[in-house]
Coordinates of C-alpha atoms in Angstrom, one line a residue:
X26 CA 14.6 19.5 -4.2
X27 CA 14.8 17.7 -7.4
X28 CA 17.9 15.2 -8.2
X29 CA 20.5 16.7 -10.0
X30 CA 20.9 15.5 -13.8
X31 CA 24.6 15.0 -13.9
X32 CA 24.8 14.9 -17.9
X33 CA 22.3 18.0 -18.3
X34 CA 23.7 20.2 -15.4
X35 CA 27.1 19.5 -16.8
X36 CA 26.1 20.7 -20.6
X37 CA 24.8 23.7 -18.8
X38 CA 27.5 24.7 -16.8
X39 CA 30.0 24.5 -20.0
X40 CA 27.2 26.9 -21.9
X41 CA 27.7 28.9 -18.7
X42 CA 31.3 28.9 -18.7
X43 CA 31.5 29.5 -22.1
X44 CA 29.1 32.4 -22.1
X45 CA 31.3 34.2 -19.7
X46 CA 34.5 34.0 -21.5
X47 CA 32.5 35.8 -24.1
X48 CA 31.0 38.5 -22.3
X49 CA 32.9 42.0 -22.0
X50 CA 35.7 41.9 -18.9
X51 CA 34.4 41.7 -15.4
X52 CA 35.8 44.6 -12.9
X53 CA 38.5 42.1 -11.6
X54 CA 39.8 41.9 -14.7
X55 CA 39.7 45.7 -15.2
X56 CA 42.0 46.1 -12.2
X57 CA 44.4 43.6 -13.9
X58 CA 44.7 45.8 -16.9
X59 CA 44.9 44.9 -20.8
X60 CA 46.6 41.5 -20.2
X61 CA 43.0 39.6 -20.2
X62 CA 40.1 40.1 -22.5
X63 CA 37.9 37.9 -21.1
X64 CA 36.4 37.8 -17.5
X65 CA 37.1 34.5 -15.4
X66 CA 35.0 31.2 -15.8
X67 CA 32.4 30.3 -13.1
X68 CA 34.9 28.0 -11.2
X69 CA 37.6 30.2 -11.5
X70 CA 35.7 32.9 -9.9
X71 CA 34.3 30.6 -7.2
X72 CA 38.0 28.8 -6.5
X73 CA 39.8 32.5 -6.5
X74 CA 37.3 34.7 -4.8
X75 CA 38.5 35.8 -0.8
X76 CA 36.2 38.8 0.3
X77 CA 34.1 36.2 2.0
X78 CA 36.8 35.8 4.7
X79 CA 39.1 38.6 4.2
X80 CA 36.8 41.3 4.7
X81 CA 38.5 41.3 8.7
X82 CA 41.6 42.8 7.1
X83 CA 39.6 46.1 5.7
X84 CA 41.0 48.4 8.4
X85 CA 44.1 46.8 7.9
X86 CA 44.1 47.7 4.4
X87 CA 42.5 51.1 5.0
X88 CA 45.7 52.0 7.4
X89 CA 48.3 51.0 5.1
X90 CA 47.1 52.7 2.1
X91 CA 47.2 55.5 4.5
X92 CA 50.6 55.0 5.4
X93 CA 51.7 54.4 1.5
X94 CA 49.5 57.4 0.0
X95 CA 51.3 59.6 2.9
X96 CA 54.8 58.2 1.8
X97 CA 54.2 58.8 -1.8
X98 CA 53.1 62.4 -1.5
X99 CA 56.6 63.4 0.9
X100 CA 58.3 61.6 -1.5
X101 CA 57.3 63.4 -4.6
X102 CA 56.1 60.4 -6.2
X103 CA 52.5 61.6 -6.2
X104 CA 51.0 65.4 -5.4
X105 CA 50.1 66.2 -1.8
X106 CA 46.8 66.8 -3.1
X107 CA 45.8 63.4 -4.6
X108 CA 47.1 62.0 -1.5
X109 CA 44.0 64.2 0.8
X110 CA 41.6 62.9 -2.1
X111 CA 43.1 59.3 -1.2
X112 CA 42.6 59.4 2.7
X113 CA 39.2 61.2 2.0
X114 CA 37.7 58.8 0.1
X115 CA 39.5 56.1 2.5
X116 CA 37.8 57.8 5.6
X117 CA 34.7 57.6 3.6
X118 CA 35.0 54.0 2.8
X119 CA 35.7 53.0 6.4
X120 CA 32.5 54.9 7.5
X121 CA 30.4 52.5 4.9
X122 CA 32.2 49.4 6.1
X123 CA 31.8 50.5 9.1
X124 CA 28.0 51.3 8.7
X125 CA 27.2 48.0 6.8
X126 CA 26.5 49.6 3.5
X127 CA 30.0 49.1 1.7
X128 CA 29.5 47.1 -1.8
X129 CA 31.1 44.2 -1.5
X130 CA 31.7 42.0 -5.0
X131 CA 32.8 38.7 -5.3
X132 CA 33.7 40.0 -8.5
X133 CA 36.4 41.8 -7.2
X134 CA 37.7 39.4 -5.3
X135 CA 39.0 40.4 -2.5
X136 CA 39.1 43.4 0.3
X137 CA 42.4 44.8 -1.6
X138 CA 40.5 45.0 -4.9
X139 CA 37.5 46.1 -3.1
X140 CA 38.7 49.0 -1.8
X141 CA 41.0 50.0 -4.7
X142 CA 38.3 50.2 -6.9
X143 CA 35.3 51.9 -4.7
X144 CA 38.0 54.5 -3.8
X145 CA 38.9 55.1 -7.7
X146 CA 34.8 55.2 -8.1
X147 CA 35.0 58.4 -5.4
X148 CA 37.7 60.3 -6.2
X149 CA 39.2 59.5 -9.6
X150 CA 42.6 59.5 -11.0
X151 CA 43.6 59.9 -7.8
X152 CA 42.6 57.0 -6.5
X153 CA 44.3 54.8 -9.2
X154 CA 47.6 56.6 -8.4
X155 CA 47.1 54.9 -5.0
X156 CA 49.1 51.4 -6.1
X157 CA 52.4 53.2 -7.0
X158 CA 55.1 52.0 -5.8
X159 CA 54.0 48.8 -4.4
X160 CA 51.9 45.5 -5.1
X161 CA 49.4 43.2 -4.0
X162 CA 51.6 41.0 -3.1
X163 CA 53.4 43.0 -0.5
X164 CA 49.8 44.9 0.6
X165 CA 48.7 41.5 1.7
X166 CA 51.6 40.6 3.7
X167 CA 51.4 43.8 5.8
X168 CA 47.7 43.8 6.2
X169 CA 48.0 40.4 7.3
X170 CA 50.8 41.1 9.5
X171 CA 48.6 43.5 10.9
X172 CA 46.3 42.1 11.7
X173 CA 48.0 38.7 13.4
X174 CA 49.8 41.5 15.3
X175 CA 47.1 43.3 16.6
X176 CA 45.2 39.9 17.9
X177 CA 48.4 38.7 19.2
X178 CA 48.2 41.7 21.7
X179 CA 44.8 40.5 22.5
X180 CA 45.8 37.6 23.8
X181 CA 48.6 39.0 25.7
X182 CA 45.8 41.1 27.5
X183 CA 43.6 38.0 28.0
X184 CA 46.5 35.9 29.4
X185 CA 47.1 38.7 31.9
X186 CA 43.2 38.5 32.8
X187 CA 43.1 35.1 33.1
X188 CA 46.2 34.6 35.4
X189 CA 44.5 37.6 37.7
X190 CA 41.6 35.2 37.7
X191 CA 44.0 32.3 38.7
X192 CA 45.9 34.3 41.5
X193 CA 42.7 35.7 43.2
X194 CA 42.0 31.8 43.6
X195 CA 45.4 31.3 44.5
X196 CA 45.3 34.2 47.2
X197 CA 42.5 32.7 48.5
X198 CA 43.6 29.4 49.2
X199 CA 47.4 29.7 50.6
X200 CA 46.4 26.7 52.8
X201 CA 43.8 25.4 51.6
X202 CA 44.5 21.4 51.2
X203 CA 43.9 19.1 48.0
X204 CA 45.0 16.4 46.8
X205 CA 47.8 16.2 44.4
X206 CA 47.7 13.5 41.7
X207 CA 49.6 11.9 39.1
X208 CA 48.6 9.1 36.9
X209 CA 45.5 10.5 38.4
X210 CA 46.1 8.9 41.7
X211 CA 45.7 10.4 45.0
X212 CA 49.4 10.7 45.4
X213 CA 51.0 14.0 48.3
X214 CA 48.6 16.4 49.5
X215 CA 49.2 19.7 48.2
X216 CA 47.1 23.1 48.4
X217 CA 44.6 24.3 46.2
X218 CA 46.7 27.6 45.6
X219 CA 49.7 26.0 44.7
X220 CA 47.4 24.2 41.7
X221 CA 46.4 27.2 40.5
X222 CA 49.7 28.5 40.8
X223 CA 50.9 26.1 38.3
X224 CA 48.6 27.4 35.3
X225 CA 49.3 30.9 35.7
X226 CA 53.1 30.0 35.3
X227 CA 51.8 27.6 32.4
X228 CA 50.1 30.8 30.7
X229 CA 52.9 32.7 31.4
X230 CA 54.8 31.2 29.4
X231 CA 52.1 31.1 26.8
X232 CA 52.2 35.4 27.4
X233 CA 56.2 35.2 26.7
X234 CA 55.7 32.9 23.5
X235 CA 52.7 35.6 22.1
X236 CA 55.1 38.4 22.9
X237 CA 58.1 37.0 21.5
X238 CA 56.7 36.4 18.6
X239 CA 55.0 39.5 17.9
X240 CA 59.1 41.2 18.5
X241 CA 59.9 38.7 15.3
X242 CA 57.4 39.4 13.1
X243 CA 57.4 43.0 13.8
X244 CA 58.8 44.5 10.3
X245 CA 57.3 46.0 7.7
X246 CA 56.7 44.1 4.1
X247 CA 55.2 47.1 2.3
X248 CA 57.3 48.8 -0.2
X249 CA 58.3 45.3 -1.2
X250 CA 56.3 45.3 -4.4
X251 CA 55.7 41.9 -6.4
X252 CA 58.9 40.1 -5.2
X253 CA 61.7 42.6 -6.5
X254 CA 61.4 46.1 -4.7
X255 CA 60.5 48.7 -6.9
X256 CA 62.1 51.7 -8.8
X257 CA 60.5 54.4 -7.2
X258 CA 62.1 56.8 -4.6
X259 CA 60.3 55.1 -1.7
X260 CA 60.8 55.5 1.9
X261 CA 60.1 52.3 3.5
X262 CA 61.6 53.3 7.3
X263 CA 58.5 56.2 7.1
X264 CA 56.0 53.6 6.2
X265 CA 56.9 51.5 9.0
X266 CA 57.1 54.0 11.2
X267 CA 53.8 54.8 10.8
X268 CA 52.3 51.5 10.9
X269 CA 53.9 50.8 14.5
X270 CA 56.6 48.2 13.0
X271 CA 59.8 48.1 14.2
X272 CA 62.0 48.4 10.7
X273 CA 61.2 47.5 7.0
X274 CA 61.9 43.8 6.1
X275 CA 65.4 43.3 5.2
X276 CA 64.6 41.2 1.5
X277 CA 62.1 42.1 -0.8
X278 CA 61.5 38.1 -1.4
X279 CA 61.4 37.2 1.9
X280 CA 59.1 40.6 2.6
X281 CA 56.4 38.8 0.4
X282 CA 56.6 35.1 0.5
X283 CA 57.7 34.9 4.3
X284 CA 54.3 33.2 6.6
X285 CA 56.6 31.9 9.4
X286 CA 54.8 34.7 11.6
X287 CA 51.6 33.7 11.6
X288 CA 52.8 29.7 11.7
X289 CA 54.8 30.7 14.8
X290 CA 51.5 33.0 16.2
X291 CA 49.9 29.4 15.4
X292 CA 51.8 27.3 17.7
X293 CA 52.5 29.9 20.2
X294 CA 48.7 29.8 20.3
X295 CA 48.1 25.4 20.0
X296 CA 50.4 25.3 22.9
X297 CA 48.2 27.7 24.8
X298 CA 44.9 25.8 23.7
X299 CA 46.9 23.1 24.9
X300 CA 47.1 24.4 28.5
X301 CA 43.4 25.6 28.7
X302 CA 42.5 21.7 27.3
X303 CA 44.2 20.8 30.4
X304 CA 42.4 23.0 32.9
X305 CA 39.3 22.1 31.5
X306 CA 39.5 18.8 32.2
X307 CA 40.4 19.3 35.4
X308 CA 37.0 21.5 35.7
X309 CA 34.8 18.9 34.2
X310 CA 36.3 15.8 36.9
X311 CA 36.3 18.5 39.8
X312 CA 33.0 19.3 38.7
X313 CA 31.8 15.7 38.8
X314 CA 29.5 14.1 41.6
X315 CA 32.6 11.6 41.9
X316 CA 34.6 14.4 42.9
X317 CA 32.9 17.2 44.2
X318 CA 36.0 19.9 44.5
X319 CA 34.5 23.0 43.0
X320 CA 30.9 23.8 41.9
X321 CA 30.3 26.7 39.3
X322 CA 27.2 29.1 38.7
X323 CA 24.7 29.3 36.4
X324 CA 26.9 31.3 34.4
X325 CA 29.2 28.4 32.9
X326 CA 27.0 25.1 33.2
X327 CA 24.1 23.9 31.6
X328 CA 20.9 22.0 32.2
X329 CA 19.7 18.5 30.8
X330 CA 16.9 18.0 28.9
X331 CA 15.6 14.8 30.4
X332 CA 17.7 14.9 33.8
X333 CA 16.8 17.5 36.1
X334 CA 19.5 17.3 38.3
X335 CA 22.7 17.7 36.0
X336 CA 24.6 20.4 36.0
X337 CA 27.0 20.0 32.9
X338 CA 30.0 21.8 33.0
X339 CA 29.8 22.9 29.2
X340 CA 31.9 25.6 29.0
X341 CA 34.8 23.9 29.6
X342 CA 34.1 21.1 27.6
X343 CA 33.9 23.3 24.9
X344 CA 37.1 24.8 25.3
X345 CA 38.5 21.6 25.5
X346 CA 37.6 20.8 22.2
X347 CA 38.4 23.7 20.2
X348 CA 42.4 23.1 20.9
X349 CA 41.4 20.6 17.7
X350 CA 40.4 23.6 15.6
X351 CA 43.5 25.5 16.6
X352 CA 46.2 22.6 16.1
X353 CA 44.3 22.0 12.8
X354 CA 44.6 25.3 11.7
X355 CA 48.5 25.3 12.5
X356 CA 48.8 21.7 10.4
X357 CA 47.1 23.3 7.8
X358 CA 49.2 26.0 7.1
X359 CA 52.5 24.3 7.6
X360 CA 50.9 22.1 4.8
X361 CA 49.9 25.0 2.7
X362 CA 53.4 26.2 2.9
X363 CA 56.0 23.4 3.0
X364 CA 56.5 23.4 -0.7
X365 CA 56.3 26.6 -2.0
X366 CA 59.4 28.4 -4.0
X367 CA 59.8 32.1 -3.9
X368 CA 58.4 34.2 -3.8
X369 CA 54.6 34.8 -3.6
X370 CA 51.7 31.9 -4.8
X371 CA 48.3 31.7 -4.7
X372 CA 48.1 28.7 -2.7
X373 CA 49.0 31.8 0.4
X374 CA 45.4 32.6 -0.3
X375 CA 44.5 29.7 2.0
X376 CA 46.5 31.3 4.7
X377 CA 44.5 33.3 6.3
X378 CA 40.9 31.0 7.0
X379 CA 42.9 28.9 9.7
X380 CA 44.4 31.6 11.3
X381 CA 40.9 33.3 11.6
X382 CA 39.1 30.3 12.9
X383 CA 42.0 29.4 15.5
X384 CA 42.3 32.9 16.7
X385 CA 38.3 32.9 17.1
X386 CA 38.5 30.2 19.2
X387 CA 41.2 31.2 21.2
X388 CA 40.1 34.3 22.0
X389 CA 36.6 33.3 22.6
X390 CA 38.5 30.3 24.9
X391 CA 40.4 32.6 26.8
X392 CA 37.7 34.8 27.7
X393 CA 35.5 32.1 29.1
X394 CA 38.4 30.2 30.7
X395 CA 39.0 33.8 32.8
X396 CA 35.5 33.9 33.9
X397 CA 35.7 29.8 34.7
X398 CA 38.6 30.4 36.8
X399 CA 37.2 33.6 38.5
X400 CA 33.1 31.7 39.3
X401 CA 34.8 28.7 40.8
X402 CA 33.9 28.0 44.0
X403 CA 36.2 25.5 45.8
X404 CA 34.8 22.7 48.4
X405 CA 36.9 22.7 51.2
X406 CA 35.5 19.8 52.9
X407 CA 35.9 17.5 49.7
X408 CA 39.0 18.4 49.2
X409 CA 40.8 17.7 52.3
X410 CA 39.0 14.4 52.6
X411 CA 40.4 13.5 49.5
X412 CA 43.7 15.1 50.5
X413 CA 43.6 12.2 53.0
X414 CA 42.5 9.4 51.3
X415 CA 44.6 6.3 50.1
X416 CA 47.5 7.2 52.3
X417 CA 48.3 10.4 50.4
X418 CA 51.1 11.0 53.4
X419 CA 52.9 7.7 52.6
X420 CA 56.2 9.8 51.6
X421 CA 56.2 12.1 54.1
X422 CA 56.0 8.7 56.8
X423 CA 59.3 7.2 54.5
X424 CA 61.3 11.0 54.4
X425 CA 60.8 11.3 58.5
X426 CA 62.6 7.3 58.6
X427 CA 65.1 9.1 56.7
X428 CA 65.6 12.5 58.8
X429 CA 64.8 11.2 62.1
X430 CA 66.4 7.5 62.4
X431 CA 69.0 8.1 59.3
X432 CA 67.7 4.9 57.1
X433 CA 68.6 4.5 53.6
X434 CA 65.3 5.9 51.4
X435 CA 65.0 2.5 50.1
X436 CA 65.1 0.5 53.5
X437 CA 62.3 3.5 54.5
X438 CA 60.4 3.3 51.6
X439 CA 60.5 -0.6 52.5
X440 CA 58.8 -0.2 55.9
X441 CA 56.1 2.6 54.8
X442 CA 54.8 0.3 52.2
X443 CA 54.4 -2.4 55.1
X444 CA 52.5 0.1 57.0
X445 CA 50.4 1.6 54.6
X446 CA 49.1 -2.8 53.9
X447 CA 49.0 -2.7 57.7
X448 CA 46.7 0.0 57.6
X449 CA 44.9 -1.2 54.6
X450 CA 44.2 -4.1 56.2
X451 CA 42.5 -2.0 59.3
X452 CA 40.8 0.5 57.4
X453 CA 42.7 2.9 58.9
X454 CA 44.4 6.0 57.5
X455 CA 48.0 6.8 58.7
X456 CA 47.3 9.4 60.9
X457 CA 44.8 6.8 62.7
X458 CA 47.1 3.9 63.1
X459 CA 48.2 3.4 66.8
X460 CA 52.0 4.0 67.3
X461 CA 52.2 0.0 69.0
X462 CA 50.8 -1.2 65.5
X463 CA 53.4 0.3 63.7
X464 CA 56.4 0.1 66.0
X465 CA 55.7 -3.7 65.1
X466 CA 57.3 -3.0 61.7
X467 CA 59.9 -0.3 63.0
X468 CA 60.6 -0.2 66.9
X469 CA 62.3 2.8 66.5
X470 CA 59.1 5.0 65.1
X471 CA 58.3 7.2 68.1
X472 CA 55.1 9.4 68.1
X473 CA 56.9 12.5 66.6
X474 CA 56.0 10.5 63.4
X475 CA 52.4 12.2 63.8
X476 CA 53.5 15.8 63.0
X477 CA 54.1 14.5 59.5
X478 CA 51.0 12.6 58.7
X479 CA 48.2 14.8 58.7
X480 CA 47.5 16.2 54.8
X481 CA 48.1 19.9 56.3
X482 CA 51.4 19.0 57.9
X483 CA 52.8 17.5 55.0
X484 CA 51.8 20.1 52.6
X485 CA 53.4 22.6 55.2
X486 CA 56.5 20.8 55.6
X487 CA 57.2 21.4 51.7
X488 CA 58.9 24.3 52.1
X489 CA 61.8 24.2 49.4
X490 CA 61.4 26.8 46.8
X491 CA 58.3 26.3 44.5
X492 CA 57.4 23.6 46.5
X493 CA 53.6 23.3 48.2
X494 CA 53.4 24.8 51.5
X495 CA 51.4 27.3 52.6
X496 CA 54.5 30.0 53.4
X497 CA 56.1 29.1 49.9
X498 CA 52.7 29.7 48.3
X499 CA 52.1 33.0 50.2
X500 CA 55.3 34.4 48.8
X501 CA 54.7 33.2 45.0
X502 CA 51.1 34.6 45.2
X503 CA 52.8 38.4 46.8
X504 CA 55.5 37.9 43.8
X505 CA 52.7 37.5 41.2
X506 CA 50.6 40.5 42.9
X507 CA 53.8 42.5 42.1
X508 CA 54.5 41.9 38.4
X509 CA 50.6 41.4 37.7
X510 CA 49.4 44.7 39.7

């Protein structure tokens, strides 16, 4: 490719530029009306052009002119029989998008204009009598309402997957023993159930936040025209209605400029990429040769090119890394919008990119999480040998000094930690220490002390409510079977 001649190519693209502004007006500035005579220059176009991206709100659109064209003709506002030429030619042009064979134009840019104008090319008059009553600014915000909405009910769905996936594993493994860590140190045994447990209350929550939200933002912009309302008899209850919202917006400004919905969708959903960062890095270190806990199929690892023997847990790496793109996306937006007045600006254009790419990659992130979760395969051995190394039962030794010869938890957390170096210093675990050995630190210590130092015993003796033990687990995993069906 040859190297670009700054001064030349820069001469050109002003002849270019300047060529355009004298040509006749482009079809965008048709649908603006008389206001411009001449068509926008090359890097207006580029900079101001959407379809690219906002092609995904076409059925969105589709549905809304529906629901306007249907209010308009009950209303009086326009005849019943340019409203069945509207949805006609509407029906026809979600058969070509649907087919492939729509004519997109940058020219027109974006789906709103796009349609507007390839309806008026079908059915005439009609079709212009289409915009009455209401305004691009206030189509947008319900198509893009839309749209959030509908995804957000698609993750609500996936959530309830994936925590099905979580309690078939948690089912499973009432009493099946791990180690629990923190700092990522061996630290109490607990069981494998009870870990998985813990993420399907973490996505629950995620579940409530998606649902919460979508109650909010659940009101209908349309009929809100440019920022004022408009002076046509318009019935904005039937519109919504029809469109599955809940009631019209309450202000006309608000109705237009408002993108607090899909910011809140946006860090409803960070906070769930959040939580499926989490699990996948527990996947990738139980995965590991170090560790050993779980192996997974074919189906969600990978090969190496040079090292036959890996087994890369790429999958969830991957999800992992994509809670970037989704916390981006949210920063983003809150940027986009932290300083705009009322009502509606241009710079909302650059709202709806990061919302695409975040939901992309949660969806897609959910989806593979949920089959993760569900091809696990747990390694009982591993794990309780791990639930028994570096003196995991320590506290259970220091709470039985406490229950059985009433000593002050410090004073017993004293004495364990004189053990557990006299153990250390045998190579011994607790279990394996002779009762004479540590009688020489406590006399009192009689060999009841045993029932509490085995991983199994001291995951079963946590029986206070959400606690680890088997019993407590069995009951959370029959409560979740209940609500989750």
């Amino acid at each position: 490719m040859a190297p670009r001649n700054v001064k030349t190519d820069a001469k050109k693209d002003d002849a270019d530029m300047s060529d355009n502004l004298d040509k006749k007006p482009s079809k965008s500035q048709t649908m603006w009306g008389g206001r411009f005579a001449a068509g926008p220059s090359v890097l207006m176009q580029a900079i101001n052009v959407s379809i690219s991206f906002d092609q995904r709100l076409a059925e969105h659109d589709i549905a809304g002119s529906k629901a306007h064209s249907d209010m308009l003709a009950v209303q009086g506002i326009i005849s019943a029989k340019d409203r069945d030429a509207i949805h006609a030619g509407l029906a026809e042009i979600a058969d070509e998008i649907e087919a492939g064979t729509f004519p997109f134009s940058d020219e027109l840019e974006d789906i709103h204009l796009n349609i507007e104008a390839r309806l008026k090319d079908k059915i005439g008059d009609a079709g212009a009598r289409l915009h009455t009553g209401r305004s691009r600014n206030d189509q947008v915000a319900t198509d893009f309402r839309l749209w959030v909405r509908g995804h957000l009910d698609v993750f609500i769905h996936q959530l309830e997957t994936l925590q099905s996936a979580l309690l078939g594993q948690a089912a499973a493994h009432t009493d099946t023993i791990m180690p629990g860590f923190t700092h990522l140190q061996s630290a109490q045994p607990v069981t494998f159930g009870h870990h998985m447990l813990a993420y399907l209350e973490m996505f629950a929550r995620d579940k409530s936040r998606f649902e919460d939200c979508r109650a909010r933002m659940n009101e209908s912009p349309l009929g809100a025209a440019a920022l004022a309302g408009t002076p046509y008899p318009i019935d904005r209850d039937m519109t919504a209605n029809a469109l599955g919202f809940a009631r019209p917006m309450a202000n006309s400004l608000d109705a237009v400029s408002a993108r607090d919905f899909a910011l809140e969708a946006l860090a409803a959903a960070s906070i769930c990429a959040t939580h499926l960062s989490r699990l996948s890095e527990e996947i990738v270190i139980w995965t590991s040769a170090q560790f050993g806990f779980i192996t997974l199929s074919d189906a969600f690892t990978t090969g190496s090119s040079i090292m036959p023997q890996k087994r890369n847990p790429d999958a969830a790496e991957l999800i992992r890394a994509k809670v970037g793109r989704i916390v981006g996306a949210l920063t983003s937006l809150m940027i986009v919008m932290k300083g705009l007045p009322l009502a509606y600006s241009k710079d909302m254009q650059e709202d709806k990119e990061p919302v695409f790419d975040a939901f992309d990659a949660l969806e897609l992130g959910l989806a593979a999480m949920a089959g993760m979760v569900a091809d696990m395969a747990p390694n009982k051995d591993a794990l309780a040998k791990a639930a028994g190394a570096a003196f995991s039962t320590a506290t259970d030794l220091a709470d039985w000094l406490v229950m059985k010869l009433n000593m002050p938890f410090r004073d017993a957390h004293h004495v364990t930690g004189a053990i557990v170096a006299l153990a250390e210093k045998q190579g011994k675990t607790l279990d394996a220490l002779s009762l004479a050995d540590m009688q020489t630190i406590e006399p009192r210590i009689t060999d009841d002390v045993y029932r509490v130092l085995t991983p199994l015993a001291s995951a079963s003796s946590r029986t206070s409510y959400g606690g680890t033990a088997p019993s407590e687990v069995e009951k959370q995993v029959k409560k979740w079977q209940s609500i989750l069906g």
